[in-house]
Coordinates of C-alpha atoms and ligand atoms in Angstrom, one line a residue:
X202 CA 9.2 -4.6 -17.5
X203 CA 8.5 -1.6 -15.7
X204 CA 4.4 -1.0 -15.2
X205 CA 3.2 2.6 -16.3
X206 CA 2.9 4.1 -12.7
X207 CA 6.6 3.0 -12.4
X208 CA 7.5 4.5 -15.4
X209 CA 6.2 7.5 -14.8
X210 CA 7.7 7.8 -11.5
X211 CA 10.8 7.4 -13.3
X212 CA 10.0 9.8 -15.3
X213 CA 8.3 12.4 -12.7
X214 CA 5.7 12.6 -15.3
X215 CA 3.2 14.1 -13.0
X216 CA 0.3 14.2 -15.8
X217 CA 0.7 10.5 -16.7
X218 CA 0.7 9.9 -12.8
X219 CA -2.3 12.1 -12.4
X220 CA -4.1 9.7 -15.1
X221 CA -3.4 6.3 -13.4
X222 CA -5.9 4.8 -10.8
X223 CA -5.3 5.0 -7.1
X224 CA -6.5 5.4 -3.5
X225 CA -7.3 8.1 -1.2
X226 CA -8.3 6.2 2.0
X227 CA -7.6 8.9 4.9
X228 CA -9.1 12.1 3.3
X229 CA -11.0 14.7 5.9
X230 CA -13.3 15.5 3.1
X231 CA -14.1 19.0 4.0
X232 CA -10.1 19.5 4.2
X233 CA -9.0 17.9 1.1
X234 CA -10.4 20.6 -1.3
X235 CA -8.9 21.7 -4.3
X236 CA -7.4 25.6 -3.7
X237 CA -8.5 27.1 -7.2
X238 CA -12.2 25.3 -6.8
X239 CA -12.5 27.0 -3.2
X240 CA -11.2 30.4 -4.4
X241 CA -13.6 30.1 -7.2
X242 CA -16.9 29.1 -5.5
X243 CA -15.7 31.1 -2.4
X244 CA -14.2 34.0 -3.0
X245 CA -11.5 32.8 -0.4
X246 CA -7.9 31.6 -1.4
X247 CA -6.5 29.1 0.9
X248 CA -2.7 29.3 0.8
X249 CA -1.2 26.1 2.5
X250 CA 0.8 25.8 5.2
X251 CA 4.1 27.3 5.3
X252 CA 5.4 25.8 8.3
X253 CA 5.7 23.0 10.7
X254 CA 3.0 22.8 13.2
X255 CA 3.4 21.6 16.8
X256 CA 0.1 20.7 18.3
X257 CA -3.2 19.5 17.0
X258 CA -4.4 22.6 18.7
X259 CA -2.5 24.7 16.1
X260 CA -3.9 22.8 13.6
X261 CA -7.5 23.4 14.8
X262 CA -6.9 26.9 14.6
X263 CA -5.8 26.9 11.3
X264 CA -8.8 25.2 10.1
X265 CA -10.7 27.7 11.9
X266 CA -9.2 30.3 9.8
X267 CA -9.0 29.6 6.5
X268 CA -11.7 26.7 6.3
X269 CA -13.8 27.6 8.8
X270 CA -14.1 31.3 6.7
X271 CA -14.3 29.7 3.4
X272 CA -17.0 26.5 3.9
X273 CA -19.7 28.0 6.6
X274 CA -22.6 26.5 7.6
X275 CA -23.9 23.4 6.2
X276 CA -24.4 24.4 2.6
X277 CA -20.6 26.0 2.5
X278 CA -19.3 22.3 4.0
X279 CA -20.6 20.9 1.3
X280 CA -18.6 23.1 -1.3
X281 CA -15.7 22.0 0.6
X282 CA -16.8 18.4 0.1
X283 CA -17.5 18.8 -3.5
X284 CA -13.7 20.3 -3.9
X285 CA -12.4 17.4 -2.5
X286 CA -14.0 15.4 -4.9
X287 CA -12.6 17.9 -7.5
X288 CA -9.1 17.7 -6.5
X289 CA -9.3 13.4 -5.7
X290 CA -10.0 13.6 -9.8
X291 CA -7.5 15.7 -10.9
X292 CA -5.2 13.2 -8.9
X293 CA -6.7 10.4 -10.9
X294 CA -8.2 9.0 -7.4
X295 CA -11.0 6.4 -8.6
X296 CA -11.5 5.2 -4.9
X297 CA -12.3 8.0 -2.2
X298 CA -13.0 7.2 1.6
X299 CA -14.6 10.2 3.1
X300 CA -17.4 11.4 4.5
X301 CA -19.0 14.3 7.1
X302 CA -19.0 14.4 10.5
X303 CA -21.6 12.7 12.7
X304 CA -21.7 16.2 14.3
X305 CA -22.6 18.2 10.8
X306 CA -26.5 16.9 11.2
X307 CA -26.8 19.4 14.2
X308 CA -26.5 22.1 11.7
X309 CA -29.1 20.7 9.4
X310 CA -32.6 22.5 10.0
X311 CA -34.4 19.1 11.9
X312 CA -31.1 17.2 11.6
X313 CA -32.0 15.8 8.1
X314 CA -29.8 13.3 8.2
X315 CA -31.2 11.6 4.6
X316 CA -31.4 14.9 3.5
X317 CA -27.8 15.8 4.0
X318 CA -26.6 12.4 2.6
X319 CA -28.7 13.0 -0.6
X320 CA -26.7 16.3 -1.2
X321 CA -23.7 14.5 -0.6
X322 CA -24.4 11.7 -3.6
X323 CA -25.7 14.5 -5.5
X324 CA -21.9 16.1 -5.4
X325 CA -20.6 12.8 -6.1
X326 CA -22.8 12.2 -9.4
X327 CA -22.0 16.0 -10.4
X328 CA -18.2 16.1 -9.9
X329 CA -16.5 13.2 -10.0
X330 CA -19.6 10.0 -11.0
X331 CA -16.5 8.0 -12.1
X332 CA -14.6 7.6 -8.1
X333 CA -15.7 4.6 -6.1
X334 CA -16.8 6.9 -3.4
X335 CA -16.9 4.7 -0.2
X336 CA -19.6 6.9 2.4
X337 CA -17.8 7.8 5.5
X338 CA -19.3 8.6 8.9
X339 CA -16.6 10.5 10.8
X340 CA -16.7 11.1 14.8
X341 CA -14.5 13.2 16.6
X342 CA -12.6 12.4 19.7
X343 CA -13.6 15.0 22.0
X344 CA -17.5 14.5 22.4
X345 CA -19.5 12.4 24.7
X346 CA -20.2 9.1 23.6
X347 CA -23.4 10.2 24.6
X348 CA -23.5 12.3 22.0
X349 CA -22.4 10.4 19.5
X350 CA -24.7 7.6 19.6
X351 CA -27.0 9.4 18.9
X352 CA -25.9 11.8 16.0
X353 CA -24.2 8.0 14.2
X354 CA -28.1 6.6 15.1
X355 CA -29.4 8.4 11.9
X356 CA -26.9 7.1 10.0
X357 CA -26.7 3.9 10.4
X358 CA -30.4 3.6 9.7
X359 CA -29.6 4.8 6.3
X360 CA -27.8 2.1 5.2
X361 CA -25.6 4.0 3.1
X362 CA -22.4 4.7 4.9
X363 CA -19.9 1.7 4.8
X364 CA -17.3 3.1 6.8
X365 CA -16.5 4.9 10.4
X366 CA -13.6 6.8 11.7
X367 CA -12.4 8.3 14.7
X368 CA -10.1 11.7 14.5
X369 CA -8.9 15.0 16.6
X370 CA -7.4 14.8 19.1
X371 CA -5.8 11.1 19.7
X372 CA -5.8 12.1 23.4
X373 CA -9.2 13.7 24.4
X374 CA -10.6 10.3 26.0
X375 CA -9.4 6.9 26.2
X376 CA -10.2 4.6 23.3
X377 CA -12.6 2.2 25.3
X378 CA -14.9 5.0 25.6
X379 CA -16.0 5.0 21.8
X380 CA -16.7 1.1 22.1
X381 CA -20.5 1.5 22.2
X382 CA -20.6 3.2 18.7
X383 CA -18.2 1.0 17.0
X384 CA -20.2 -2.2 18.4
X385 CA -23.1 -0.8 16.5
X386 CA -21.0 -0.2 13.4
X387 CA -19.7 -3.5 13.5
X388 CA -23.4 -4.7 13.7
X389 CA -24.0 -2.5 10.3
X390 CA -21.2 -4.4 9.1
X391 CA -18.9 -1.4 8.1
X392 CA -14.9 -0.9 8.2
X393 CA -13.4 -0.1 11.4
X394 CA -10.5 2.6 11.4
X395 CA -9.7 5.2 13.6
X396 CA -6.6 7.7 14.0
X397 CA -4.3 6.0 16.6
X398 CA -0.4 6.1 16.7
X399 CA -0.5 9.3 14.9
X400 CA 0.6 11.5 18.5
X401 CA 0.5 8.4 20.6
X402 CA 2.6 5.0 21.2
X403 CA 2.6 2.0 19.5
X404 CA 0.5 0.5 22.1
X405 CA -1.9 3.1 21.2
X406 CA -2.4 1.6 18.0
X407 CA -2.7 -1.9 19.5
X408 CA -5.0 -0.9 21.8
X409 CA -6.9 1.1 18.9
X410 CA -7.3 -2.0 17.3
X411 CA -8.2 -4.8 20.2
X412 CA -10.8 -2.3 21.5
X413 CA -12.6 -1.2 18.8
X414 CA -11.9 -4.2 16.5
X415 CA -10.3 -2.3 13.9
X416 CA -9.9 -3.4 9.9
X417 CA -7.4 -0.7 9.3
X418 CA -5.7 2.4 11.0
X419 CA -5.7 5.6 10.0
X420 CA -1.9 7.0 10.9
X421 CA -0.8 4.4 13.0
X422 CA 3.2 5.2 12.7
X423 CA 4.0 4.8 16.0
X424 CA 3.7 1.0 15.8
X425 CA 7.2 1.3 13.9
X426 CA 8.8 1.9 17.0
X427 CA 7.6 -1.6 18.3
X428 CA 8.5 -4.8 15.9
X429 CA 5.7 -6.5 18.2
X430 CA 3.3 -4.5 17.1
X431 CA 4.0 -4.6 13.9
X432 CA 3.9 -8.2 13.8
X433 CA 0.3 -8.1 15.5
X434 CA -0.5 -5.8 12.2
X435 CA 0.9 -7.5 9.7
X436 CA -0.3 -11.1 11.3
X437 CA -3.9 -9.7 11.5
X438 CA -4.0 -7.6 8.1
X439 CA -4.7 -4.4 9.6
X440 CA -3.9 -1.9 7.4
X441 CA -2.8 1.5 8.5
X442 CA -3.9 4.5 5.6
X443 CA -0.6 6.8 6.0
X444 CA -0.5 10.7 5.1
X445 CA 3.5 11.2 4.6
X446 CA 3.5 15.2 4.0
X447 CA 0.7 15.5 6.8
X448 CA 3.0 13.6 9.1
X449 CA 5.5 16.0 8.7
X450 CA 4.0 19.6 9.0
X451 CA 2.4 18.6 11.8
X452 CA 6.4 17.3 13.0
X453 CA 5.4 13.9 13.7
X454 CA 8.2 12.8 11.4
X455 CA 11.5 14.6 10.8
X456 CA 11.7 14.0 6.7
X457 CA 10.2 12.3 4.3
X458 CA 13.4 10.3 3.7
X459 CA 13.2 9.5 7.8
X460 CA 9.6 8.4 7.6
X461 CA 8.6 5.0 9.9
X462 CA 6.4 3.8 6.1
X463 CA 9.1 2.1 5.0
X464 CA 10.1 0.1 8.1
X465 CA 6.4 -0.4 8.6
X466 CA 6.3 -1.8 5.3
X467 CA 9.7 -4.2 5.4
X468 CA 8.0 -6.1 8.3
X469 CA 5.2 -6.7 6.6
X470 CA 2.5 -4.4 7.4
X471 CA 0.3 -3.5 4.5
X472 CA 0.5 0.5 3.9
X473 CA -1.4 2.9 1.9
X474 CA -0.4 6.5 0.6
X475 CA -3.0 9.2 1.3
X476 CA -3.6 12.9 1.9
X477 CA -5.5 13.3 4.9
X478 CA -5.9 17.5 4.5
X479 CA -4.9 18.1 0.9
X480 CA -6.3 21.7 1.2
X481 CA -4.3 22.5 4.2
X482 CA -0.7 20.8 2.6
X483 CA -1.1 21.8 -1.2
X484 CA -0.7 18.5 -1.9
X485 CA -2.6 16.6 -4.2
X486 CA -2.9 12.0 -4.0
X487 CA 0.2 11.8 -6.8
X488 CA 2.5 14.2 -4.9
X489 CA 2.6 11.9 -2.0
X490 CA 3.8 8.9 -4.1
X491 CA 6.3 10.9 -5.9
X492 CA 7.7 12.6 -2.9
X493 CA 8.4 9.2 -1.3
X494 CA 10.3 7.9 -4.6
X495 CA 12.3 11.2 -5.0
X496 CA 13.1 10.9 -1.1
X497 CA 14.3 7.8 -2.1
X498 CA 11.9 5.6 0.6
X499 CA 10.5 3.0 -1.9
X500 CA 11.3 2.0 -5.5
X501 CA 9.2 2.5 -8.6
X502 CA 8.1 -1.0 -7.9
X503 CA 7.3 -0.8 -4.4
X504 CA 5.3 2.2 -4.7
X505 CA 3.1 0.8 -7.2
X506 CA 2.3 -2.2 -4.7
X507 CA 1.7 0.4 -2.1
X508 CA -0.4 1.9 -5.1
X509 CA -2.6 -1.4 -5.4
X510 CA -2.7 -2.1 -1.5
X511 CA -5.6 1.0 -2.0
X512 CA -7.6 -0.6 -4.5
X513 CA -7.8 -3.9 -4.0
X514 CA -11.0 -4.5 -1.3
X515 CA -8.5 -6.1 1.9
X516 CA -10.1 -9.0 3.7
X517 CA -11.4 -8.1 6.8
X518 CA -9.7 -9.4 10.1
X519 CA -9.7 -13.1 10.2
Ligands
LIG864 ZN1 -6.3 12.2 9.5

């Protein structure tokens, strides 16, 4: 017998799809925002992309543009954070990875790091206290390691966050660089990911994950292109967190009927749906899964697996 989420994708019943529980696991929080929340709190409409973009460069500028204008400073980030948590509910998203940038506490009069956290679980407990919200601390690609030990340092004195990720551009340093800060987040005992294989090779995303010691990989398409890194994947449980529609307006991937998930997923790597910049796509957690079905990429069935892979707590490495 077919399960409700099948059903419903059977049925492209997007409200009953919208009800049942799933996963956002690669969501740039201040990105993901709901359009009519931001227009509302704002004053600025953010109209999603219309087009294919060709460099992460275009994309920066985009969020420059409408983002940037709509979520300033550190109070107006954390409008865009609370409409993430808006949309991830509409979406019937009960388990949301995501959190601010390391960087963010520079804007925080005295880099109150426990101060900036606090507002964030505040948001939480106001718009959406029924998500599993899993604390992110996000670092971006481009800045000095220097730099970044010791913005994360706050952080992981808190205790609080229980995962890190590394994002922008994949190729602004080498991944060996960012060692020091994942050694000390391995200490704290959170999940590893990072973006890797998103622009780069398949040996990216091994490399990604020897280096840093990654649980799970955010992206990580490329490894399709290599069935022996895919086996290293699916041997070792990494799981990669993909963003289908994000894949292709930023023209990673040609269609969503041509998209490397499913061959990813028929040798045995464990896969997740996400949304990675729902703001920036229109797109909301459910769209993704029914996109894939309608592309014909999974079944019903296999969809809802890929449904589950995002809720259930995966084993770390062995
Ligand atoms: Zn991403």
């Amino acid at each position: 017998m077919a399960t409700a989420f099948e059903a419903a994708l059977l049925a492209g019943d997007i409200p009953a799809l919208r009800a049942i529980p799933k996963a956002d696991l690669h969501n740039h929080i201040i990105g993901g925002g709901n359009r009519d929340y931001v227009r509302d709190r704002t004053g600025v409409d953010i109209a999603p992309l219309d087009h294919v973009l060709n460099s992460m460069d275009e994309m920066h500028e985009w969020s420059g543009k409408h983002t940037g204008v709509a979520f300033k400073g550190p109070h107006g980030r954390m409008v865009g954070i609370e409409a993430s948590f808006v949309q991830a509910r509409l979406h019937g998203v009960t388990r949301l990875d995501g959190g601010e940038d390391v960087w963010a506490m520079t804007l925080w009069e005295n880099r109150e790091v426990a101060r900036l956290t606090q507002t964030m679980r505040d948001i939480h407990a106001r718009a959406a206290p029924e998500i599993e919200w899993i604390p992110q601390m996000g670092l971006s690609r481009h800045c000095p390691i220097k730099y970044l030990m010791e913005w994360s340092a706050p952080f992981f004195d808190l205790d609080f966050y229980q995962s890190i990720d590394l994002y922008a551009d994949e190729f602004a340093q080498p991944i060996n660089v960012f060692k020091p800060v994942y050694r000390a987040a391995k200490a704290k005992g959170l999940r590893l990911r990072a973006h890797a294989g998103e622009w780069g090779t398949a040996d990216d995303v091994w490399q990604a994950v020897e280096e840093l010691e990654l649980d799970e990989v955010q992206h990580g398409i490329a490894a399709a292109s290599s069935p022996q890194v895919m086996r290293f994947l699916a041997d070792n449980r990494i799981r990669l967190n993909v963003c289908p529609t994000s894949n292709i307006m930023l023209g990673r991937v040609e269609s969503m009927a041509a998209h490397p998930i499913r061959k990813l997923f028929d040798a045995g790597v464990i896969v997740t749906v996400n949304t990675d910049d729902a703001l920036m796509f229109g797109i909301g957690a459910t769209d993704e899964y029914l996109a894939l079905y309608r592309a014909g990429v999974f079944t019903a069935a296999e969809l809802d697996q890929i449904r589950l892979n995002g809720l259930t707590d995966q084993p770390l490495r062995p």
